[in-house]
PDB file of C-alpha atoms in Angstrom:
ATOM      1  CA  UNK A  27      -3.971  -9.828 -14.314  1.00 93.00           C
ATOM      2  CA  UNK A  28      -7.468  -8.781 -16.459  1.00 95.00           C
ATOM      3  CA  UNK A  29      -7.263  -9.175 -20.254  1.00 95.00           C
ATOM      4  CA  UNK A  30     -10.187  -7.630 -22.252  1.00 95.00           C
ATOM      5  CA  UNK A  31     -11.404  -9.723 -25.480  1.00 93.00           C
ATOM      6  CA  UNK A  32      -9.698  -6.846 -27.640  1.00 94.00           C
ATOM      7  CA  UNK A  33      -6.314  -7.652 -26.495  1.00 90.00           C
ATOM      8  CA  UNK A  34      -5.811  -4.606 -23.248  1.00 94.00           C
ATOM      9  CA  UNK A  35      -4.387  -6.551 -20.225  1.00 94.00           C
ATOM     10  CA  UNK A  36      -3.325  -4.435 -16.908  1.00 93.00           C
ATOM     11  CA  UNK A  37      -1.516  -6.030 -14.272  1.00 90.00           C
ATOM     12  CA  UNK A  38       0.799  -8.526 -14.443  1.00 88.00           C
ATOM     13  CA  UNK A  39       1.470 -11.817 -13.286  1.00 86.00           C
ATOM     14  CA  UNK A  40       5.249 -12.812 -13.398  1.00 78.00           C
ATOM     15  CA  UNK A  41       7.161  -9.338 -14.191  1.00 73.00           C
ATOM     16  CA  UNK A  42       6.933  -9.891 -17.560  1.00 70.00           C
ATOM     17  CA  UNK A  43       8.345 -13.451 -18.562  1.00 73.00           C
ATOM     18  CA  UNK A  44       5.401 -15.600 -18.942  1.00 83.00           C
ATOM     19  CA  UNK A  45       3.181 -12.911 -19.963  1.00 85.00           C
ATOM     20  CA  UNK A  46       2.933 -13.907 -24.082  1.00 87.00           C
ATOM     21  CA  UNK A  47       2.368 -16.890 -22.755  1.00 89.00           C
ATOM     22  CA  UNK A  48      -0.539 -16.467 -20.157  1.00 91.00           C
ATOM     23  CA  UNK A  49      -2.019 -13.484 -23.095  1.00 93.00           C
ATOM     24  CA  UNK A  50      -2.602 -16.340 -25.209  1.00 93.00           C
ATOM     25  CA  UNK A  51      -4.368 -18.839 -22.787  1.00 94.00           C
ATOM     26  CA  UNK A  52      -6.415 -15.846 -21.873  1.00 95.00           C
ATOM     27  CA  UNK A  53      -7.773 -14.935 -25.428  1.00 95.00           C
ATOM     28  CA  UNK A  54      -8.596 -18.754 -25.557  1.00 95.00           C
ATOM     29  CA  UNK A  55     -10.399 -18.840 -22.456  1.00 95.00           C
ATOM     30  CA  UNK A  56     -12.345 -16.219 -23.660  1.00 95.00           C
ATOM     31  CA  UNK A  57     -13.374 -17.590 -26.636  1.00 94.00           C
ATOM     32  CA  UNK A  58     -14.150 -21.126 -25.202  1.00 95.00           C
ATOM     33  CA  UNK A  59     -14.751 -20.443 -21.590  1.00 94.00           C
ATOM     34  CA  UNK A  60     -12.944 -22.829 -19.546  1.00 94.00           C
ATOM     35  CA  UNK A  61     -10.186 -22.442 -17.590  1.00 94.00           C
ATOM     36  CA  UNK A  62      -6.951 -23.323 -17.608  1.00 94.00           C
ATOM     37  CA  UNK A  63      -3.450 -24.390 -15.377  1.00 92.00           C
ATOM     38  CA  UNK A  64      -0.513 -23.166 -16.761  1.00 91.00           C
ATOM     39  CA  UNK A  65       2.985 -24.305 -15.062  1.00 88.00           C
ATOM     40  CA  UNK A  66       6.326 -22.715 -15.614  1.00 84.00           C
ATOM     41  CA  UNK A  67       9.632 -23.984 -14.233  1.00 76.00           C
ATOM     42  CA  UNK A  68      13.436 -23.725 -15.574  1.00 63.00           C
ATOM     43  CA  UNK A  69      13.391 -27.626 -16.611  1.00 59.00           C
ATOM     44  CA  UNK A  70      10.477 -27.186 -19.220  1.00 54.00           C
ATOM     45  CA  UNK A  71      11.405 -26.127 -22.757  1.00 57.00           C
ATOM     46  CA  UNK A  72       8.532 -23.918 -22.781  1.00 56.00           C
ATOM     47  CA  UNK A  73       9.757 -21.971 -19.581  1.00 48.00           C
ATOM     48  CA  UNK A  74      13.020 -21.524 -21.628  1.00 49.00           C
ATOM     49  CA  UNK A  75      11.246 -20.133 -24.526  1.00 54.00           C
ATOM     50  CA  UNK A  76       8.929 -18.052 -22.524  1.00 55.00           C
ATOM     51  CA  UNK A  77      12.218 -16.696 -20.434  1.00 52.00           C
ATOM     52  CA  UNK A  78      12.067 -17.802 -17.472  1.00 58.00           C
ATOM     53  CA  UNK A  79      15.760 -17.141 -15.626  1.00 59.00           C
ATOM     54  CA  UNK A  80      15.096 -16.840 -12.098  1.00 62.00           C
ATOM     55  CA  UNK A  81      15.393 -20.515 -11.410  1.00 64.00           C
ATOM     56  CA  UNK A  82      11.759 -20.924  -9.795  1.00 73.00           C
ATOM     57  CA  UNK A  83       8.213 -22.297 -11.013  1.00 81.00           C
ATOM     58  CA  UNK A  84       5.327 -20.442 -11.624  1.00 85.00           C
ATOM     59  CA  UNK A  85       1.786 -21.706 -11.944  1.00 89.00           C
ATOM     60  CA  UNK A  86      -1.280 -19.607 -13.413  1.00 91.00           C
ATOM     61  CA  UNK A  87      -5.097 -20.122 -13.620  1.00 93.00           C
ATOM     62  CA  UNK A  88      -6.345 -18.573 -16.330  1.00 95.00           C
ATOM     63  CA  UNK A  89      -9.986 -18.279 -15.951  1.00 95.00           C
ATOM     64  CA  UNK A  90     -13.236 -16.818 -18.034  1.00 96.00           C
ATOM     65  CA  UNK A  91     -14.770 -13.670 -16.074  1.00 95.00           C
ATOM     66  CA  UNK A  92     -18.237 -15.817 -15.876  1.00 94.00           C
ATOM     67  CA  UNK A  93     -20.216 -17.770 -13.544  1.00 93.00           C
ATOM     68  CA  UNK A  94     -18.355 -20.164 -13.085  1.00 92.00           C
ATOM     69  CA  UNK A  95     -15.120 -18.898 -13.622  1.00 94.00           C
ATOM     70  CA  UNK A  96     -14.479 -15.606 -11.573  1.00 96.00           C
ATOM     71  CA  UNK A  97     -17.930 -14.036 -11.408  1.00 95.00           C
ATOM     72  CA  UNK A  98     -18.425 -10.486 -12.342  1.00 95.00           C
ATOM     73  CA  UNK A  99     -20.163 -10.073  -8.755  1.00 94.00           C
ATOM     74  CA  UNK A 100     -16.501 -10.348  -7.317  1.00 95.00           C
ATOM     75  CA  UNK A 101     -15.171  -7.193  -8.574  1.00 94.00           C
ATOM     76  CA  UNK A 102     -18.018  -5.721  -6.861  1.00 94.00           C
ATOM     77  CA  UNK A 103     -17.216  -7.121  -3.467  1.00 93.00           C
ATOM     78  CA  UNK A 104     -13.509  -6.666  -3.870  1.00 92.00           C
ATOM     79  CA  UNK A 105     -14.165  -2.694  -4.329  1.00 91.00           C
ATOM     80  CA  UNK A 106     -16.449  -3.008  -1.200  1.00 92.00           C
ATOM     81  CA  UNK A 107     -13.961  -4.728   0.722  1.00 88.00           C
ATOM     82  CA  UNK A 108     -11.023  -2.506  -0.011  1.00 84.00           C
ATOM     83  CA  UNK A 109     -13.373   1.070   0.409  1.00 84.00           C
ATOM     84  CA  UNK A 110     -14.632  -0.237   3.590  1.00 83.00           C
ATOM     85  CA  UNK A 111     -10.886  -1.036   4.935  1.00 82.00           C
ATOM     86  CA  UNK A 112     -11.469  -5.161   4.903  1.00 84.00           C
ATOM     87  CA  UNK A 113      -9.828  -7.844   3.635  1.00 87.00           C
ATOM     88  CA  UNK A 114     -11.390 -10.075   1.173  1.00 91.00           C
ATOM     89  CA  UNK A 115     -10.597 -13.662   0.550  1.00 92.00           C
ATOM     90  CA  UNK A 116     -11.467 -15.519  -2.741  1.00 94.00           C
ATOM     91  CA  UNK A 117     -11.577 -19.318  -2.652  1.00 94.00           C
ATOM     92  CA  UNK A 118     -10.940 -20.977  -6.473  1.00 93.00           C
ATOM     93  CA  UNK A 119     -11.705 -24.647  -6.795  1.00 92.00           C
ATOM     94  CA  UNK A 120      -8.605 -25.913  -8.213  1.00 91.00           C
ATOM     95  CA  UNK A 121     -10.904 -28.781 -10.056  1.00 91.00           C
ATOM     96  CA  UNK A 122     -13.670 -26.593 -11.799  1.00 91.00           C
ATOM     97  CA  UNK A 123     -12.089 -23.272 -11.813  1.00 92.00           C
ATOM     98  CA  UNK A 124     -14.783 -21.761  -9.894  1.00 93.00           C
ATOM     99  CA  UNK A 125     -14.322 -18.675  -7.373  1.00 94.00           C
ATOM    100  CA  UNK A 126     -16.515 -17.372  -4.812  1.00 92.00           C
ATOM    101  CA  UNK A 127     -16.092 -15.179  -1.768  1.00 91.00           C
ATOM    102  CA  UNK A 128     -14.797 -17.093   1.406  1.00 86.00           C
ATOM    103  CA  UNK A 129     -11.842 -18.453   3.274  1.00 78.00           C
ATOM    104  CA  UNK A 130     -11.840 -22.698   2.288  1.00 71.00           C
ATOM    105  CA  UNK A 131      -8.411 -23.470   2.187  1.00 65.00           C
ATOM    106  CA  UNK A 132      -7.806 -27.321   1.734  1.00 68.00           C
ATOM    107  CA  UNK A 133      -7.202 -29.705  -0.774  1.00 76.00           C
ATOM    108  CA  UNK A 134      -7.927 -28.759  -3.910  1.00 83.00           C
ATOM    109  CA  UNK A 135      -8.324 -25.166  -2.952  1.00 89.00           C
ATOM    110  CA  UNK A 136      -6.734 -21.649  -3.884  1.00 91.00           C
ATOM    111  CA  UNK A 137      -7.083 -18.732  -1.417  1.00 91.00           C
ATOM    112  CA  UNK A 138      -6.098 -15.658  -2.576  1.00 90.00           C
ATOM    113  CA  UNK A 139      -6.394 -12.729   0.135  1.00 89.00           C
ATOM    114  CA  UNK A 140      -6.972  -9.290  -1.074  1.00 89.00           C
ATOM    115  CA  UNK A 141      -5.639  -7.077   1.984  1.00 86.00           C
ATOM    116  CA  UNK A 142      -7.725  -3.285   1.679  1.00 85.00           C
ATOM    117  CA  UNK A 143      -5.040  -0.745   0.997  1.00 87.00           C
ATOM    118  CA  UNK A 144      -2.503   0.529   3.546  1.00 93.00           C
ATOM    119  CA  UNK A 145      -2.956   4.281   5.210  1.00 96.00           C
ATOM    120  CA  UNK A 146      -0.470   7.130   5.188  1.00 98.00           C
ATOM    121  CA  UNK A 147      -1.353   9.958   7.557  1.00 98.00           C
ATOM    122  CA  UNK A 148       0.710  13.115   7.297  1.00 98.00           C
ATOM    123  CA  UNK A 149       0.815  16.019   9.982  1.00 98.00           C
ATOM    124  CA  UNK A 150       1.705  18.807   8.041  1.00 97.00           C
ATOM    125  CA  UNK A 151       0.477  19.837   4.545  1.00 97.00           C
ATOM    126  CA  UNK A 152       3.697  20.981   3.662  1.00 96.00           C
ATOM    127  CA  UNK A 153       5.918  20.880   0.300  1.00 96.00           C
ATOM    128  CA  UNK A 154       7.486  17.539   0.773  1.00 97.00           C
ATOM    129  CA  UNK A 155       3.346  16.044   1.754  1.00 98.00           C
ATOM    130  CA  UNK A 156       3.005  16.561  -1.671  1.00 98.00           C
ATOM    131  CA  UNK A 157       6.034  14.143  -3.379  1.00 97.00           C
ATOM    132  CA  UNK A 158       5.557  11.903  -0.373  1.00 98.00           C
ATOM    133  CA  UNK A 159       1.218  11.754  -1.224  1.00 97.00           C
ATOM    134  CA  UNK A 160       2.463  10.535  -5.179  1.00 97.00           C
ATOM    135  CA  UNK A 161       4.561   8.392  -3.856  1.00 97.00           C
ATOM    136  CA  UNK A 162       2.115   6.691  -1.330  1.00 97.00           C
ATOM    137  CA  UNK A 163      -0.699   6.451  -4.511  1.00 95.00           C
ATOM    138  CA  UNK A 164       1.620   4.645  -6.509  1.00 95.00           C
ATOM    139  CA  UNK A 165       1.854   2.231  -3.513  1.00 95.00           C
ATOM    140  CA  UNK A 166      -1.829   1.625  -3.082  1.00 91.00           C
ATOM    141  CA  UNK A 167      -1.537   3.364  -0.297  1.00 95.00           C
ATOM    142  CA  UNK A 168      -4.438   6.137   0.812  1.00 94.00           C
ATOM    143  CA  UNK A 169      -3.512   9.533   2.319  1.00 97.00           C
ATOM    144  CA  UNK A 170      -4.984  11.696   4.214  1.00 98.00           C
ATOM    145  CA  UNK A 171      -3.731  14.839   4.962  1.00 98.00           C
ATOM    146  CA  UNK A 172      -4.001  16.514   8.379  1.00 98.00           C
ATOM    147  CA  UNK A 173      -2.994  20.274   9.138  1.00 97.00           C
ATOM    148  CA  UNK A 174      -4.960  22.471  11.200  1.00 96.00           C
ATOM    149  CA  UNK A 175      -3.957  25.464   9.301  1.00 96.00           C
ATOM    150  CA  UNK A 176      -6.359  26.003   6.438  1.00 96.00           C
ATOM    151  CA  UNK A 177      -3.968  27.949   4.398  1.00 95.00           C
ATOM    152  CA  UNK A 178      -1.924  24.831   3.760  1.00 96.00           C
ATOM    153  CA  UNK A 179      -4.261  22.729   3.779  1.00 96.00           C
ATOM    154  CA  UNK A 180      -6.618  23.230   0.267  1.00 97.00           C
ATOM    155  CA  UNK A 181      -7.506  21.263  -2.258  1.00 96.00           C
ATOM    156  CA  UNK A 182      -5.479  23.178  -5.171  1.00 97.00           C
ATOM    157  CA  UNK A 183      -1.969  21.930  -3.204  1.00 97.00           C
ATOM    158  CA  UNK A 184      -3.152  18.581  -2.692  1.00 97.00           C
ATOM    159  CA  UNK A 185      -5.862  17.690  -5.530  1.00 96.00           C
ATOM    160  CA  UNK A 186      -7.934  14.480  -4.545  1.00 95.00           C
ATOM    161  CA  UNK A 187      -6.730  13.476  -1.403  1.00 96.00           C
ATOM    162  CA  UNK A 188      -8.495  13.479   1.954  1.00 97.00           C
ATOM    163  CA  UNK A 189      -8.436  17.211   3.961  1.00 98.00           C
ATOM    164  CA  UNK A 190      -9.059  16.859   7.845  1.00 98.00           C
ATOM    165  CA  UNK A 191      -8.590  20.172   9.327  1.00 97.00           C
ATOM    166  CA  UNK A 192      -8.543  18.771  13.303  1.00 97.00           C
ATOM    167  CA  UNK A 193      -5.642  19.158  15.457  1.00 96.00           C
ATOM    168  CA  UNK A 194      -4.000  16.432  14.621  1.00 96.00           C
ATOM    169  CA  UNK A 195      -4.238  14.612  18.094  1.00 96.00           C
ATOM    170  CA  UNK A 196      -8.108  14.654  17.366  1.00 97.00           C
ATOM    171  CA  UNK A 197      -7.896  13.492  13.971  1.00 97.00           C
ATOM    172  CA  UNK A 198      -5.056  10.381  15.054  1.00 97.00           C
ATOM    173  CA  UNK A 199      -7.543   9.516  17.436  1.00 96.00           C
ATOM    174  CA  UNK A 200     -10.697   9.705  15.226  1.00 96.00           C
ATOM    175  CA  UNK A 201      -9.154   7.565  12.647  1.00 96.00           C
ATOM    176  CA  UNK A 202      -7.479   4.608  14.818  1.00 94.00           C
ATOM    177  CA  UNK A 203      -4.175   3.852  13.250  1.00 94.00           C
ATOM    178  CA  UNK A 204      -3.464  -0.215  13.050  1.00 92.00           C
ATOM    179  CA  UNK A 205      -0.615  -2.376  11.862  1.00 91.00           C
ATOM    180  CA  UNK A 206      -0.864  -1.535   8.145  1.00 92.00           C
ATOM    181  CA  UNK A 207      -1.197   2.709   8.628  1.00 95.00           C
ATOM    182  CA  UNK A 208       1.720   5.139   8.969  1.00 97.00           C
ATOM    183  CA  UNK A 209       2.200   8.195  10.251  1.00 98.00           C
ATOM    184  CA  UNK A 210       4.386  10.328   8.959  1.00 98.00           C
ATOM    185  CA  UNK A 211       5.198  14.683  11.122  1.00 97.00           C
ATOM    186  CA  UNK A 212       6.354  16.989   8.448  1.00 97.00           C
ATOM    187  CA  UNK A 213       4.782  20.357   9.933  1.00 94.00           C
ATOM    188  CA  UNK A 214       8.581  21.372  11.883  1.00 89.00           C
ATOM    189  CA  UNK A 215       6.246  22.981  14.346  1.00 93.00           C
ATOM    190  CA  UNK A 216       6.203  21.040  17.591  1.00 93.00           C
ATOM    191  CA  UNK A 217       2.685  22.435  18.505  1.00 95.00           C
ATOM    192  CA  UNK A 218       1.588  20.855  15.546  1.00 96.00           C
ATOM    193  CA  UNK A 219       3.620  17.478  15.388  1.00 95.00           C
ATOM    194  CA  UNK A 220       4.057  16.805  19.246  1.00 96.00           C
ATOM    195  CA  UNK A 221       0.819  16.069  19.844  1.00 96.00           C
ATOM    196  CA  UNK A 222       0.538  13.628  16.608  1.00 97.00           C
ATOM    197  CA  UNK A 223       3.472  11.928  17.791  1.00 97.00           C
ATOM    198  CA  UNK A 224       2.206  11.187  21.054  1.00 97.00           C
ATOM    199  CA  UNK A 225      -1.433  10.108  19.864  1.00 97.00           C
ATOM    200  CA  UNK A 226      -0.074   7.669  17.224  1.00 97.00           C
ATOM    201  CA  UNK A 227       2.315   6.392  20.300  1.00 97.00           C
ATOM    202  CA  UNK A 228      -0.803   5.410  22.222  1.00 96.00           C
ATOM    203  CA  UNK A 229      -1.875   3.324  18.880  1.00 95.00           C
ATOM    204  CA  UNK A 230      -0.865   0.402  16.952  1.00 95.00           C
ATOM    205  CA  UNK A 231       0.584   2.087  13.836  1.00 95.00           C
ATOM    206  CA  UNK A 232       2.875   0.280  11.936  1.00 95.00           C
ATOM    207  CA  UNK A 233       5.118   3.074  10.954  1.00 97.00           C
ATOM    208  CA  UNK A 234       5.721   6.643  13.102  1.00 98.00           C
ATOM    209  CA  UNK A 235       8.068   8.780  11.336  1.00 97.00           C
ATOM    210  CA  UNK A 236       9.306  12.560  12.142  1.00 96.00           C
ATOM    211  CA  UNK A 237      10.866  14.949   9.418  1.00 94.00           C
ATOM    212  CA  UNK A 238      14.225  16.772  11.133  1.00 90.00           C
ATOM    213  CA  UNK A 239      17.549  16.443  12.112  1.00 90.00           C
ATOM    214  CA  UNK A 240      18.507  14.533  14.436  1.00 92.00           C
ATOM    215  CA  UNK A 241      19.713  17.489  16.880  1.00 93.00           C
ATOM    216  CA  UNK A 242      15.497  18.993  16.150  1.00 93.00           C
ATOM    217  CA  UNK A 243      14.998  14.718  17.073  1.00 94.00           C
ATOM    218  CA  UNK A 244      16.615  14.939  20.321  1.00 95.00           C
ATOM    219  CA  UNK A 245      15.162  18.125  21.908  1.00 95.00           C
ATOM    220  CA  UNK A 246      11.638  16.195  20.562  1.00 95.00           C
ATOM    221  CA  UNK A 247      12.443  13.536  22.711  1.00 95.00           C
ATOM    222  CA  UNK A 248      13.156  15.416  25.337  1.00 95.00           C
ATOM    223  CA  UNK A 249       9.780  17.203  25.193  1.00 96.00           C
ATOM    224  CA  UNK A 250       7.764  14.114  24.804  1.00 96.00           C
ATOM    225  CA  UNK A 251       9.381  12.164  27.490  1.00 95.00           C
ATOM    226  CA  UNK A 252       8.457  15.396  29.685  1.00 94.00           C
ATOM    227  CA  UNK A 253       5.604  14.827  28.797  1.00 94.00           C
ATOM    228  CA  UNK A 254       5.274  11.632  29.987  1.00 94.00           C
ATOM    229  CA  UNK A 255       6.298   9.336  26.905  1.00 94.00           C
ATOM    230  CA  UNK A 256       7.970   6.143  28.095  1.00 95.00           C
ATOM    231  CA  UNK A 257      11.295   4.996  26.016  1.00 95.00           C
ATOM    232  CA  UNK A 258      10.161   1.814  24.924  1.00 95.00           C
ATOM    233  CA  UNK A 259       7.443   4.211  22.985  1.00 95.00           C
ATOM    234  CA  UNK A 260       9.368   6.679  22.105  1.00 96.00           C
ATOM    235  CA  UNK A 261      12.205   4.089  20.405  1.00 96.00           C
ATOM    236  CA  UNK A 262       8.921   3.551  17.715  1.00 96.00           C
ATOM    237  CA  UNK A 263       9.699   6.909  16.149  1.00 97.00           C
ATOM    238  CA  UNK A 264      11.712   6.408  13.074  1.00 96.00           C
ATOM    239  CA  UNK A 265      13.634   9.930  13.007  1.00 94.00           C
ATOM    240  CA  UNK A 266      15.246  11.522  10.785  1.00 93.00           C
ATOM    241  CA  UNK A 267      12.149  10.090   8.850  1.00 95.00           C
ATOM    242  CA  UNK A 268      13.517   6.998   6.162  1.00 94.00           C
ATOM    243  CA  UNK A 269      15.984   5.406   4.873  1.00 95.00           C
ATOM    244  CA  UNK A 270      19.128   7.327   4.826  1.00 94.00           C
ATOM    245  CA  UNK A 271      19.803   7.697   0.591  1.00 94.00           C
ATOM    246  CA  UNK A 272      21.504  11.182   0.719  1.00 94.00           C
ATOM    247  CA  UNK A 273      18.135  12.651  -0.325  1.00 93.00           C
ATOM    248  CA  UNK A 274      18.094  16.510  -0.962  1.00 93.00           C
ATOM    249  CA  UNK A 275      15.226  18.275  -1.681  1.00 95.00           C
ATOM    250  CA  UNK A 276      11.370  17.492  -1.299  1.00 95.00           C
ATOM    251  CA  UNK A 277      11.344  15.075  -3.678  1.00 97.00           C
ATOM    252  CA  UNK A 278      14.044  12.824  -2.772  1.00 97.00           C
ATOM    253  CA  UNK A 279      13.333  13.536   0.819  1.00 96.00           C
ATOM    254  CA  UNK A 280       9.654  11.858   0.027  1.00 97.00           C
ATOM    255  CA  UNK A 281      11.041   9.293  -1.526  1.00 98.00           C
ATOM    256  CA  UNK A 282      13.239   8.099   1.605  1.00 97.00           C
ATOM    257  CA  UNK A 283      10.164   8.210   3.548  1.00 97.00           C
ATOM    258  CA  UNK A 284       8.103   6.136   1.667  1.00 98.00           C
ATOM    259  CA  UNK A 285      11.113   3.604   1.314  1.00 97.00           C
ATOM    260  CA  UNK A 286      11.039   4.097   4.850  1.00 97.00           C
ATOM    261  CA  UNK A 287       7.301   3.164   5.498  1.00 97.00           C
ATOM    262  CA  UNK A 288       7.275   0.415   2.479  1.00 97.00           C
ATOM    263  CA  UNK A 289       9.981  -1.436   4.543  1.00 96.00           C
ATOM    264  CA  UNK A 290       8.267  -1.151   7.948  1.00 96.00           C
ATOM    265  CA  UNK A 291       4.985  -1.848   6.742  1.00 93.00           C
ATOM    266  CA  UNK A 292       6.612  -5.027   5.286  1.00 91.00           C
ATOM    267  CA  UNK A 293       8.365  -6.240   8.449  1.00 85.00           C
ATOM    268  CA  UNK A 294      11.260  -5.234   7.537  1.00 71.00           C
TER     269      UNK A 294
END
């Protein structure tokens, strides 16, 4: 959670219980610039006035953005971290209140590791790629878009989002799926989504989804083991793609996908 001197805060770092509380520890920090521990559980009175129900304990460092405290050179290498695809880890000294870059966990020693954001590739720049691209940006997730057919794919229909124009076998392959990146076949054309399928198969993607019913699903499977897909692989694809919520329309049908990728991407 960042709180300005004025009194803007965005984030959060309970929901919203402790939040008056931790506002007010912040505008003293930044007026006297030390930091601070701040521990919530159900047995204090404060945690009762500062409602919090859910019968656990919550602990907060509030710290100055200074040397010091959390350096202003940190949100620097965070955004480097996160645009290069790596994760970052941020040691705090639980004594001084310092943080620096590095992994020193230990005694005494908070790590806090930011992961980069998670991937969504979609084969198919189609009406539902554009409810399920929202979605995905809400989630701090970064799309990218891949349709060979330029028609569908412009930047009017899909306003600030990455464009690849390669078949999307080529582009799967360029951009090496791993554990945290989905991939998602809208395009209903098999010459189109086939070949996706079967190069995110050969990779470690976290989440391989395909938009159709599950009569569309079978002949798929049919064509891919043909084509020399093994079960084992072809048991990866989650189809019809998400969670099954009744969804009608592009919309809602976005939605269950991402629902659908949020709880694979989470082990779930």
């Amino acid at each position: 959670m960042l709180v300005h001197a004025d009194g803007r805060f965005e984030g959060s770092v309970s929901g919203g219980c402790v939040e008056g509380e931790v506002l007010h520890a912040a505008a003293e920090a930044i007026v006297d610039g030390q930091f601070r521990r701040l521990r919530f559980s159900v047995g204090d009175d404060q945690a009762w006035e500062v409602s919090l129900p859910c019968g656990g304990e919550i602990e907060v460092i509030v710290q100055p953005v200074a040397e010091g405290g959390y350096p202003p050179a940190l949100f620097d290498a965070l955004a480097s971290g996160r645009s290069a695809g790596h994760s970052v880890a941020v040691t705090t000294d639980l004594a001084s209140g310092a943080s620096r870059i590095g992994d020193a966990p230990g005694d005494g020693a908070f790590v806090n590791r930011c992961a980069p954001p998670r991937r969504l590739l979609i084969i198919g720049a189609v009406q539902i790629a554009q409810s399920l691209a929202a979605f995905a940006g809400a989630l701090d997730t970064r799309t990218t878009i891949i349709d060979p057919r330029d028609r569908f794919r412009t930047e009017e229909r899909f306003p600030g989002l990455v464009l690849d124009g390669r078949w999307p076998d080529e582009a799967i392959a360029a951009l090496a799926p791993d554990a945290s990146t989905a991939v998602v076949t809208l395009s209903h054309d098999p010459k189109i989504d086939d070949p996706a399928l079967m190069a995110a198969l050969a990779s470690p993607a976290g989440y391989i989804a395909a938009l159709g019913s599950r009569r569309s699903h079978a002949k798929r499977l049919e064509r891919l083991g043909e084509a020399g897909v093994g079960k084992e692989a072809l048991a990866r694809i989650d189809a019809p793609a998400g969670l099954p919520i009744g969804a009608l329309g592009p919309a809602e049908i976005a939605l269950s996908v991402a629902a659908g990728m949020v709880k694979a991407l989470r082990g779930g």
